[in-house]
Coordinates of C-alpha atoms in Angstrom, one line a residue:
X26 CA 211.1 136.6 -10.0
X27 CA 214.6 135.9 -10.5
X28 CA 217.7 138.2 -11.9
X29 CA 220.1 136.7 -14.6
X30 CA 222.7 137.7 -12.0
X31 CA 221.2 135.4 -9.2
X32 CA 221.4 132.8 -12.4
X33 CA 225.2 133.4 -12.9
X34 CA 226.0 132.7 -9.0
X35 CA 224.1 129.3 -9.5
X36 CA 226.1 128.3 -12.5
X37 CA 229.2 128.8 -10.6
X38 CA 227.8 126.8 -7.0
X39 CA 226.9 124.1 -9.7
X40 CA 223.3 124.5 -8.6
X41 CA 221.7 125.8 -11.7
X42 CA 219.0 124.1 -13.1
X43 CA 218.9 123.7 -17.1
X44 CA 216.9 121.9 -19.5
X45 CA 216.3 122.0 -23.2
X46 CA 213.2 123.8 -24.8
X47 CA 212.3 120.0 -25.7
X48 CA 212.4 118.8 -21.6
X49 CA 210.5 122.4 -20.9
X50 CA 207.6 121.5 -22.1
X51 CA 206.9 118.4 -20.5
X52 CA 207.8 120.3 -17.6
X53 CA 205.2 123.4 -17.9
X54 CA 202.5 120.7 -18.7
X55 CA 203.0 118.4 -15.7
X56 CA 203.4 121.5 -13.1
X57 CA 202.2 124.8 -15.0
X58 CA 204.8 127.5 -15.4
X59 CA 204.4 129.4 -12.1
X60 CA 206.2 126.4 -10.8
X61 CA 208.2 125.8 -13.5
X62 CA 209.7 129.3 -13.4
X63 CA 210.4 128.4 -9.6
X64 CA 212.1 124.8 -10.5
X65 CA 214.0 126.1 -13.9
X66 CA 216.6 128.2 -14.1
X67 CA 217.7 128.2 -18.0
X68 CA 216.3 126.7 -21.3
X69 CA 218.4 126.1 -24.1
X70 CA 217.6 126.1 -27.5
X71 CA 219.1 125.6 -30.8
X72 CA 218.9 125.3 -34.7
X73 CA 220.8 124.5 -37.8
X74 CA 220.0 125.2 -40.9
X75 CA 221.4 126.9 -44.5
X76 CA 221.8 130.3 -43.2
X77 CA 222.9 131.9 -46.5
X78 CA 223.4 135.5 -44.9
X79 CA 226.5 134.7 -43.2
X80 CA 230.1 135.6 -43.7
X81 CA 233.8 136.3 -42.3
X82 CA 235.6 139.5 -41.9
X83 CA 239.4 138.9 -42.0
X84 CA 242.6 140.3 -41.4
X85 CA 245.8 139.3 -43.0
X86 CA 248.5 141.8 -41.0
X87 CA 250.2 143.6 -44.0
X88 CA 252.7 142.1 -46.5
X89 CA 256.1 143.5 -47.1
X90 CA 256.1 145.9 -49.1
X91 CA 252.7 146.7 -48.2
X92 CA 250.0 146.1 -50.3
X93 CA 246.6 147.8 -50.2
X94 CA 244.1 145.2 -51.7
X95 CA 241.0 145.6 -53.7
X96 CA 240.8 142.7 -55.9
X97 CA 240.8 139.5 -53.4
X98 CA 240.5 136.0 -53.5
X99 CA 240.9 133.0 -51.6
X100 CA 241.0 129.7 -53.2
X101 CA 239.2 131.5 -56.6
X102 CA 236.2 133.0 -54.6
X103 CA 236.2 136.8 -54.7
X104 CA 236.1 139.3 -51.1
X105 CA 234.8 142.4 -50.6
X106 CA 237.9 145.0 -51.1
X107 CA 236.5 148.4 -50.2
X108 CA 237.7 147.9 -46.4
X109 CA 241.0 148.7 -45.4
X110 CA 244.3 147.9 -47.2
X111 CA 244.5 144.2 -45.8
X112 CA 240.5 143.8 -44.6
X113 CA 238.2 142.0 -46.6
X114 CA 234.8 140.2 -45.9
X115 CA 234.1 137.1 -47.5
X116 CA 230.3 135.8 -48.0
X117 CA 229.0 132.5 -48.0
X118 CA 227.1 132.6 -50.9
X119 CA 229.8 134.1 -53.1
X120 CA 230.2 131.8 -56.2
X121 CA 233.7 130.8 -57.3
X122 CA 235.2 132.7 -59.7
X123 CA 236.2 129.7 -62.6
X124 CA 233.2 129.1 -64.1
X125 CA 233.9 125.7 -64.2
X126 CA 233.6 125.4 -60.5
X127 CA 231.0 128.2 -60.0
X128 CA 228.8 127.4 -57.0
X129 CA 230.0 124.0 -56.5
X130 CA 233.2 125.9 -54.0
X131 CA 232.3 128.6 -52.6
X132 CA 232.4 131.5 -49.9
X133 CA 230.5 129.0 -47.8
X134 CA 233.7 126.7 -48.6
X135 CA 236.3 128.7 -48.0
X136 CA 235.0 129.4 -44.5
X137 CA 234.3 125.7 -43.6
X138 CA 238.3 125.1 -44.8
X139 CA 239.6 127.4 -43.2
X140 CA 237.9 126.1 -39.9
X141 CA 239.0 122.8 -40.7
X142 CA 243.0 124.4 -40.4
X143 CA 243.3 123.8 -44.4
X144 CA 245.3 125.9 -46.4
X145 CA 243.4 128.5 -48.3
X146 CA 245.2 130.2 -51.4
X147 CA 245.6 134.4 -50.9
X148 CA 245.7 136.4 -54.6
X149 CA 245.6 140.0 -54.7
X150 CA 245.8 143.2 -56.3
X151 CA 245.6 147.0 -55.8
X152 CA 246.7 150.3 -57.3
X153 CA 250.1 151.5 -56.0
X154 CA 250.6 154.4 -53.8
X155 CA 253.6 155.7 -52.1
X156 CA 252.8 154.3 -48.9
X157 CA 251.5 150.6 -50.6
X158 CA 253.9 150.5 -53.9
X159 CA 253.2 146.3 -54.0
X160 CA 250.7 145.9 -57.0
X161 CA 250.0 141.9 -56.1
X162 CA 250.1 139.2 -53.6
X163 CA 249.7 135.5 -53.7
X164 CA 250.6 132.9 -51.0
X165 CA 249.2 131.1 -48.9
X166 CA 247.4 131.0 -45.8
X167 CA 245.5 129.3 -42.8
X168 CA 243.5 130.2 -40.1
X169 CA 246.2 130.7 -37.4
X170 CA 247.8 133.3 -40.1
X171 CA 245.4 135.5 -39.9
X172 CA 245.1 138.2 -37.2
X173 CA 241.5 138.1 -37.1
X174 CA 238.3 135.9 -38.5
X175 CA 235.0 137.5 -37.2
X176 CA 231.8 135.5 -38.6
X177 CA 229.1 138.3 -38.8
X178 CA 226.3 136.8 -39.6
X179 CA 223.5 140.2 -40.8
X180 CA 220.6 137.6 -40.8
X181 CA 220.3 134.3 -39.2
X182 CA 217.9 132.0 -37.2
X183 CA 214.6 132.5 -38.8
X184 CA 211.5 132.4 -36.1
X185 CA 210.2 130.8 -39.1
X186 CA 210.1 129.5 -42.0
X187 CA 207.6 129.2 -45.0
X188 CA 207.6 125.5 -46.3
X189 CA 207.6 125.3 -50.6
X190 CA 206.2 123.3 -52.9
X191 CA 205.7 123.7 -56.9
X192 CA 202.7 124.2 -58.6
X193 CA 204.5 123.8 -62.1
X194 CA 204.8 120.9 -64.6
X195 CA 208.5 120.7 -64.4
X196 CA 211.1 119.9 -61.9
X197 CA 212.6 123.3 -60.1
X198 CA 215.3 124.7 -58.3
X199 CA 215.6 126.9 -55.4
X200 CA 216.5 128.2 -52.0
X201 CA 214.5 125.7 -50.3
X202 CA 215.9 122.5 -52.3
X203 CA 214.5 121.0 -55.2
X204 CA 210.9 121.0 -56.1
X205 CA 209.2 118.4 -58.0
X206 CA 206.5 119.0 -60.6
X207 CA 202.7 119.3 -59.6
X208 CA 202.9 119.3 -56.4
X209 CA 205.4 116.6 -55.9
X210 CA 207.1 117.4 -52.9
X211 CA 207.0 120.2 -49.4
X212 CA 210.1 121.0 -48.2
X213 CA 210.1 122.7 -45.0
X214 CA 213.2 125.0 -42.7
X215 CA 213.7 125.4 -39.0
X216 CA 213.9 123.7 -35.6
X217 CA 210.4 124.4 -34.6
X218 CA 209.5 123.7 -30.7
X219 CA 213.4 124.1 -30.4
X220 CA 213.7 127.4 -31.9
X221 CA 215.5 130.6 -30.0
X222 CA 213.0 133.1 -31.2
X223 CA 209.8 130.8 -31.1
X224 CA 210.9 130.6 -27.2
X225 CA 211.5 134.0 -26.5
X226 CA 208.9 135.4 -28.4
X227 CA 206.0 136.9 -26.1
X228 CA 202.6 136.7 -28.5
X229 CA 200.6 138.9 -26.8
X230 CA 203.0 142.0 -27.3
X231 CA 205.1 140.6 -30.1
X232 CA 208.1 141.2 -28.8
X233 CA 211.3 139.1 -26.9
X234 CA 211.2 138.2 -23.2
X235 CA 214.7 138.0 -23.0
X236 CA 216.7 138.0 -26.1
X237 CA 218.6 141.3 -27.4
X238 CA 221.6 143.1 -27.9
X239 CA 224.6 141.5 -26.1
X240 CA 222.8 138.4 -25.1
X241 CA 226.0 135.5 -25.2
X242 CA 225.2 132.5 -28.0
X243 CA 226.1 129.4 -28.6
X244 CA 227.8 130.2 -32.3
X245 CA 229.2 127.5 -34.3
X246 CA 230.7 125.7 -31.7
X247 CA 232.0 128.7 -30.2
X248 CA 230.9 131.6 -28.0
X249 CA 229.1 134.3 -29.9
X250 CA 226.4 137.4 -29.3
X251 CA 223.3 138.6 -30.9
X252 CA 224.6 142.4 -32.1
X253 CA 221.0 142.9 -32.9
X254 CA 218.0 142.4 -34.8
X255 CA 218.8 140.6 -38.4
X256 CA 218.2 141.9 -41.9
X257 CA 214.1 141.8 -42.8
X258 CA 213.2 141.2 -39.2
X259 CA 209.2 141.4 -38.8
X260 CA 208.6 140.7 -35.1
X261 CA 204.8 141.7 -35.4
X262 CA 204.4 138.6 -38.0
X263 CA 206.8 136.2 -36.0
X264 CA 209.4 136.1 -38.5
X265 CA 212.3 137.6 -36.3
X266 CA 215.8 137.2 -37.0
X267 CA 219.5 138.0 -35.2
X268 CA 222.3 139.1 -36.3
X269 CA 225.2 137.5 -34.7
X270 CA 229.0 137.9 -34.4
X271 CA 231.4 135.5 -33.1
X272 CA 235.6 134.5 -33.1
X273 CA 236.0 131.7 -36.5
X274 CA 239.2 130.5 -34.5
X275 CA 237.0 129.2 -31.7
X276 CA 234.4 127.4 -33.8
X277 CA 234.1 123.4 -35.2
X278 CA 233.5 122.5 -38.2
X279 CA 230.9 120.3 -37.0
X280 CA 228.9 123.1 -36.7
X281 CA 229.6 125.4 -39.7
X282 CA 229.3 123.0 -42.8
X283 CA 229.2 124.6 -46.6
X284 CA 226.9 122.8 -49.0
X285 CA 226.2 123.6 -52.7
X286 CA 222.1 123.8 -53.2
X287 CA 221.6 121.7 -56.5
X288 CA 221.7 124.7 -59.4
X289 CA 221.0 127.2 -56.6
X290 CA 223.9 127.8 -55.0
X291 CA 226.1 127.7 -51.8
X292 CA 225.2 128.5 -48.7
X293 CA 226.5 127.9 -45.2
X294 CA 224.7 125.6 -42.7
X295 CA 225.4 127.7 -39.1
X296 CA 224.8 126.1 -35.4
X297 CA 223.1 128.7 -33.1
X298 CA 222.2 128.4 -29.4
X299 CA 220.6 130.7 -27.4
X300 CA 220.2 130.1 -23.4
X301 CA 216.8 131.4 -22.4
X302 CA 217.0 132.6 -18.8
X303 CA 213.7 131.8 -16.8
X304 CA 212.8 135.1 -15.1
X305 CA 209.3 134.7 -14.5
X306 CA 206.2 132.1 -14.8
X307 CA 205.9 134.3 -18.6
X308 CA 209.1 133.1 -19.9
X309 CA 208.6 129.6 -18.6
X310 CA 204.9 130.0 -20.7
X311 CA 206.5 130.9 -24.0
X312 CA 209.2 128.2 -23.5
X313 CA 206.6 125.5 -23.5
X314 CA 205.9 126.3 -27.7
X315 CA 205.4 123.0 -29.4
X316 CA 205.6 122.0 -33.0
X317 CA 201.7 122.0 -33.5
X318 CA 201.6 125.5 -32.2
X319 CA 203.5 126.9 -34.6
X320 CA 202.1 127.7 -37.9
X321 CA 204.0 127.3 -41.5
X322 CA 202.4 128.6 -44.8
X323 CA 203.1 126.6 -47.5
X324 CA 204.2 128.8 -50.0
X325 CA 203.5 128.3 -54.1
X326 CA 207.3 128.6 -55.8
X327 CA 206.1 127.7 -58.8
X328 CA 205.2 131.2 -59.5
X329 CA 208.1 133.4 -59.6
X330 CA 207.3 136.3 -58.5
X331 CA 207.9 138.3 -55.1
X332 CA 204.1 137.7 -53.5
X333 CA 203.8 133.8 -54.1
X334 CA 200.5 132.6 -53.3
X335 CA 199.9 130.7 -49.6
X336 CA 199.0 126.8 -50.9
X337 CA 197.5 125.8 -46.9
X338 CA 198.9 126.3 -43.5
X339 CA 200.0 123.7 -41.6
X340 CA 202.7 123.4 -38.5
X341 CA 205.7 121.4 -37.4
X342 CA 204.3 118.7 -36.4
X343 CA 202.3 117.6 -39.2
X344 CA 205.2 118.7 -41.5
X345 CA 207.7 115.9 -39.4
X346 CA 205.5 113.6 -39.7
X347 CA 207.1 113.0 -43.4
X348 CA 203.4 113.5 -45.8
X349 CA 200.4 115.8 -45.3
X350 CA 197.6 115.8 -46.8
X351 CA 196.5 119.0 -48.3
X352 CA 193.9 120.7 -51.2
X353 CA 195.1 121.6 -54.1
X354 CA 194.4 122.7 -58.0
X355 CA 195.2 120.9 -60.6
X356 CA 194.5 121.3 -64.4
X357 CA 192.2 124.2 -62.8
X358 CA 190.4 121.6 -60.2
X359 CA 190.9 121.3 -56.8
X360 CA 192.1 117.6 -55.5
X361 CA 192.9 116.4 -51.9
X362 CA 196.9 115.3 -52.7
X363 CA 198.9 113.4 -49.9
X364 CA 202.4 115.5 -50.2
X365 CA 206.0 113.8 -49.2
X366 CA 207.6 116.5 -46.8
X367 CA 211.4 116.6 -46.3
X368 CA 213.4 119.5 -43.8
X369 CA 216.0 121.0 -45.8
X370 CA 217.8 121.8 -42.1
X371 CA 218.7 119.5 -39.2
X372 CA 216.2 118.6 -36.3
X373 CA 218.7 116.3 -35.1
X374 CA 221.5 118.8 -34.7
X375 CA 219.5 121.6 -33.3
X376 CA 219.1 118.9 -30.7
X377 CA 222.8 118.5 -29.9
X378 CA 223.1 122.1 -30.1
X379 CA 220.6 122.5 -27.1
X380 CA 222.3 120.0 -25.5
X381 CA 226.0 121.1 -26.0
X382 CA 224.9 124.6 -24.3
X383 CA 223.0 123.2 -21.6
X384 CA 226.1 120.6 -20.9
X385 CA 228.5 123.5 -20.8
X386 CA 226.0 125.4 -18.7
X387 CA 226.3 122.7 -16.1
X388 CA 230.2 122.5 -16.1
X389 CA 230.6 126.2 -15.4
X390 CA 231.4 127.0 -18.7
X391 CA 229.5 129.2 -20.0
X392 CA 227.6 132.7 -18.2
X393 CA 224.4 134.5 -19.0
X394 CA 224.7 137.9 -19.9
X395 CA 222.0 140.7 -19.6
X396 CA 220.8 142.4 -22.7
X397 CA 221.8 146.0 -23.2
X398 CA 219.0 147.0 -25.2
X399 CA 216.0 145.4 -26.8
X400 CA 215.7 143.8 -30.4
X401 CA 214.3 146.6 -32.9
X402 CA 211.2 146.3 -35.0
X403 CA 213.1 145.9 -37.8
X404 CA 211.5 146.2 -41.5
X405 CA 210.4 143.9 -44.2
X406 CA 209.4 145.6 -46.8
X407 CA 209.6 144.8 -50.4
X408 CA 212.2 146.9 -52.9
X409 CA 211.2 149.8 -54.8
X410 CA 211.2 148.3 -58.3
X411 CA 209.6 148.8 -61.8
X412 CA 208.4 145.4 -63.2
X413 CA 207.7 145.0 -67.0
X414 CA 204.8 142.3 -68.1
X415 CA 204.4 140.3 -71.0
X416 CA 201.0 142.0 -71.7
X417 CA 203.0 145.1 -71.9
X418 CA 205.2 144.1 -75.2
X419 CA 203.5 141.0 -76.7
X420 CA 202.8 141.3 -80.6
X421 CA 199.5 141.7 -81.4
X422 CA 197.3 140.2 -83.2
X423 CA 198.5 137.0 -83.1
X424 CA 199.6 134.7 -86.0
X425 CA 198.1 131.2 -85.8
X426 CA 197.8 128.5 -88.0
X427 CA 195.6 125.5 -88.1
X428 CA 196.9 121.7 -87.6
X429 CA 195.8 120.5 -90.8
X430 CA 197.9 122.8 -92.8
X431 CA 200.3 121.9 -95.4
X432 CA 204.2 122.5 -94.8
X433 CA 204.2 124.7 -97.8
X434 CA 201.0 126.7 -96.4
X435 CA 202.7 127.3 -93.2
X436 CA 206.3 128.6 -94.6
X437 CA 204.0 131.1 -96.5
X438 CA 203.0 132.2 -93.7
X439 CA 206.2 132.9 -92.2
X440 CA 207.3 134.5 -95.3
X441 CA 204.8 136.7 -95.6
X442 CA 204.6 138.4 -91.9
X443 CA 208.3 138.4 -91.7
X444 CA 208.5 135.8 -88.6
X445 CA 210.5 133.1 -87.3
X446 CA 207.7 131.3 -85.6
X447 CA 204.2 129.6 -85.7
X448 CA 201.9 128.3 -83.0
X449 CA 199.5 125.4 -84.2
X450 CA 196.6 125.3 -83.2
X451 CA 193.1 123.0 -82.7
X452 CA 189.5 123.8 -84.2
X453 CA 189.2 125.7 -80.5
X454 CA 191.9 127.7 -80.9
X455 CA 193.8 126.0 -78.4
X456 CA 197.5 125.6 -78.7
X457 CA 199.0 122.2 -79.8
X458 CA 202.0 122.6 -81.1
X459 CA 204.9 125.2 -82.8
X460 CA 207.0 125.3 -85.8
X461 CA 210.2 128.2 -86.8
X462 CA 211.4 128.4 -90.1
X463 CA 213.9 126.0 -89.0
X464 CA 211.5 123.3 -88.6
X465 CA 210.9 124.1 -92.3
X466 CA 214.0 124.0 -93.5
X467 CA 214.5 120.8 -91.8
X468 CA 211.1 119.5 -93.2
X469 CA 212.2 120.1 -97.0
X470 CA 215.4 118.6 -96.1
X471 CA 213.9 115.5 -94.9
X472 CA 211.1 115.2 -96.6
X473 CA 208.4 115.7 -94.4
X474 CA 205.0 115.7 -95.2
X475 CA 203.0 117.0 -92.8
X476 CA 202.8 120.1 -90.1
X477 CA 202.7 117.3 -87.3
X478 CA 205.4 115.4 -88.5
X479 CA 207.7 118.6 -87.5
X480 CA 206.0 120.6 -84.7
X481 CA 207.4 120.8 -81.5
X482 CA 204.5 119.3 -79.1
X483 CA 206.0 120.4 -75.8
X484 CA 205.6 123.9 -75.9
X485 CA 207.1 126.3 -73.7
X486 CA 204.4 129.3 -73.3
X487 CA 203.9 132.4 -70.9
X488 CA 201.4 134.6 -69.7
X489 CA 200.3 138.4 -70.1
X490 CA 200.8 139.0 -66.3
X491 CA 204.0 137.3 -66.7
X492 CA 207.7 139.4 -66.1
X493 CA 209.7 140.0 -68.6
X494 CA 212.5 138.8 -67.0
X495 CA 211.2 135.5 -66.2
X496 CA 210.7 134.9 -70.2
X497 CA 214.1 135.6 -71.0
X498 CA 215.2 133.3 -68.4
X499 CA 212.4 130.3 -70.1
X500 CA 214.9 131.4 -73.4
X501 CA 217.6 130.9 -72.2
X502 CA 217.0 127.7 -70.0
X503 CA 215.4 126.1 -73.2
X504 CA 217.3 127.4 -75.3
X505 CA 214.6 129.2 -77.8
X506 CA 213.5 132.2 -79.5
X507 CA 210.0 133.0 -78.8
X508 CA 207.3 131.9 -76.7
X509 CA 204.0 131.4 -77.4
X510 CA 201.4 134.0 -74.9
X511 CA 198.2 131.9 -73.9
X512 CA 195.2 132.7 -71.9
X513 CA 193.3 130.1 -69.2
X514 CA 192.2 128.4 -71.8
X515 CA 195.5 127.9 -73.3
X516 CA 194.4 130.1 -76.5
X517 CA 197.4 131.7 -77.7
X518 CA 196.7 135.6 -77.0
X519 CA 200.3 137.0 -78.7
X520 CA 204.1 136.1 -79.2
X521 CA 207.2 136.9 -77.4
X522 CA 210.2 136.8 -79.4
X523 CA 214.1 136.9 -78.7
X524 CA 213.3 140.2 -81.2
X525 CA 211.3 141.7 -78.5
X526 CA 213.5 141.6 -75.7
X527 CA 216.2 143.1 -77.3
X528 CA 214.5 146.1 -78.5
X529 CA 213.0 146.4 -74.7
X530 CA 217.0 146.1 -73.6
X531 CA 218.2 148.6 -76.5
X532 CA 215.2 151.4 -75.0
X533 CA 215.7 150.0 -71.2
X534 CA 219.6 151.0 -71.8
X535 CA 219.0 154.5 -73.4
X536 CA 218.1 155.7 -70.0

């Protein structure tokens, strides 16, 4: 057994002995961990990755005349004003405010710029009181202007991380990078054998050997701490988080990058080290983890809803290895499909962030510190919401037509039910095809002959266990009015107009 204390009083004699979660585990397999607790002192670790629940709170000193803010921005993104008169907290993920920059600059931005020792633009506003009578502000400012920058990070370093792929037939956008069509790609997040949590974490009692409230970091280039369990922390699955706190004037920018996730949005890539002091021959076990030991889900994104479905489970190290090989359906049959995998964080830095701790370990330049208190259990749970299907507000029954009829036939048709559109479809009843009473129009215009000269093949359809909300965003992305409702068999079951979802916003609103 060995004390944190007895640690601290070998990093100053320059005797401590420290060696990356990488080096620990070839360590604990040559000579077991009873001896490897005896021959190691500390393990770092480290990751980088898009840590999108991270931002600044700042202090400006107060203007003359004094000012109490409430409207704030810094080069066009907007800050929290319901602090103080001249406190505001800036998030990365906060989109700029000119639409025509939107998330291309954002909070993330800001932060990196201001860390680089650029100039970042200051415009405010507030009501008037006797002891504030300045209405507005603008100037501007830099790092070394403000009194204080204090990244508070509510949720960062992820245990783990679920990988994603798409399930879809079109191209899609999210969180985890971009997702290609059917299956076209697995993107994957976090350092794996290198992880903080993953080497601190004890499976047997699911909980942290070490790690916990006041433990000093490695943050962004600079010292931070852990202030406690993150936001949606679930120890007992092994998806921990931290919530971290450190001074913005100490960090590099090397290690606190902004980046724009195509049509997503921005986000801030964060460097985290934790040291792992080696108590005991336990904490020596748990920081011999390797990539294969570690299980990732590959999760479904395809379907946008909150409880995506689990595609296969893999780990680290078949997801480095740049392809797996996994089952999966297709067309409703199940195929064997060799996957491209790509890490949307850094592997490579969480390496250099291992080894920049365990350097300044060795130099005297950085202590241990003991915890004050244990990470909490935290909570994961889901929010308390309604959710509205398509099922619920589909029109019923629905109007068809067949392929062979005539242009004149099908604008009757329209005419007569008072609707805008009409799916087409086979002898089976299976969709083909759409037309609108634009397509009509446009037929008489130009002269077309025949229902299949003018349908729209492509068609963009839902489902009766569908959200609501996710049609209205299929409207808007295509640009359409309605959407066809099919069953498995692609038999159209009802319509969903433009129509419907206003009535459901006009009754949603009366309440």
């Amino acid at each position: 057994m060995k004390t944190i204390k007895e640690i601290n009083e070998k990093i100053r004699s320059g005797d401590v002995v420290v060696v990356t979660a990488e080096e620990m585990i070839g360590i604990v397999e040559d000579v077991g961990p009873e001896k490897a607790a005896e021959e190691v002192d500390v393990v770092t670790t480290g990751t980088f990755g898009a840590m999108c629940s991270s931002g600044v709170f700042l202090n400006f000193g107060h203007a003359d005349p004094p000012i109490k803010m409430l409207k704030i921005y810094l080069n066009g993104v907007e800050c929290y004003g319901g602090l103080a008169a001249v406190d505001t907290y800036i998030g990365a993920t906060q989109p700029n405010s000119d639409p025509d920059i939107d998330i291309d600059y954002g909070g993330a931005h800001v932060i990196e710029d201001l860390v680089a020792g650029k100039e970042v633009e200051l415009v405010a506003e507030g009501y008037t009181t006797d002891c504030y009578p300045r209405k507005k502000v603008r100037t501007t400012i830099t790092l070394d202007d403000i009194n204080q920058a204090i990244l508070v990070n509510p949720r960062n370093s992820y245990q783990t991380y679920n990988a994603a792929t798409n399930s879809r037939d079109e191209k899609i956008y999210t969180y985890m990078g971009t997702l290609l069509p059917e299956f076209g790609n697995v993107n994957y997040s976090g350092a794996g054998q290198l992880n903080p949590l993953q080497n601190d974490y004890n499976r047997k009692t699911k909980t942290y050997n070490t790690i916990g409230i006041g433990t000093r970091i490695f943050l962004g280039g600079g010292i931070g701490y852990i202030i406690g369990e993150g936001t949606q922390h679930n120890p007992d699955n092994a998806f921990g988080t931290l919530m971290v706190k450190g001074d913005l004037k100490q960090m590099d920018r090397k290690y606190l990058r902004a980046a724009t996730i195509p049509n997503y949005g921005s986000t801030l890539f964060v460097g985290v080290g934790v040291p792992i002091p080696v108590l005991n021959a336990e904490v020596a076990k748990c920081c011999a983890i390797r990539d294969r030991d570690i299980e990732v889900p590959i999760i479904d994104y395809g379907v946008p809803r909150r409880d995506r479905p689990v595609v296969a489970r893999t780990n680290y190290e078949e997801l480095r290895k740049g392809k797996i090989t996994i089952e999966v359906e297709i067309d409703g049959k199940k195929v064997e499909k060799t996957i491209k995998t790509s890490s949307v964080s850094s592997y490579k830095m969480s390496r250099e962030i291992a080894k920049e701790l365990k350097d300044w370990i060795l130099k005297g330049e950085f202590f241990l510190t003991e915890r004050v208190d244990v990470l909490g259990k935290g909570s994961a749970k889901p929010m308390k919401s309604d959710v509205k299907l398509v099922g619920e507000i589909l029109s019923k029954p629905p109007i068809v037509a067949p392929i062979g009829i005539t242009i004149e036939e099908a604008s009757r048709i329209l005419i007569k039910n008072n609707i805008n559109h009409l799916p087409i479809v086979d002898e089976f009843g299976r969709l083909v095809g759409i037309i609108t009473s634009w397509d009509i129009a446009r037929a008489i215009a130009q002269n077309k002959k025949s229902i299949e000269e003018i349908m729209t093949r492509n068609v963009i359809t839902t489902t009766v266990n569908e959200p609501v909300d996710v049609v209205a965003r299929k409207m808007d992305k295509y640009n359409i009015s309605g959407v066809p409702v099919v069953d498995k068999e692609n038999k159209v079951v009802g319509m969903v107009t433009s129509e419907d979802l206003s009535k459901l916003v006009g009754y949603t609103n009366k309440w």
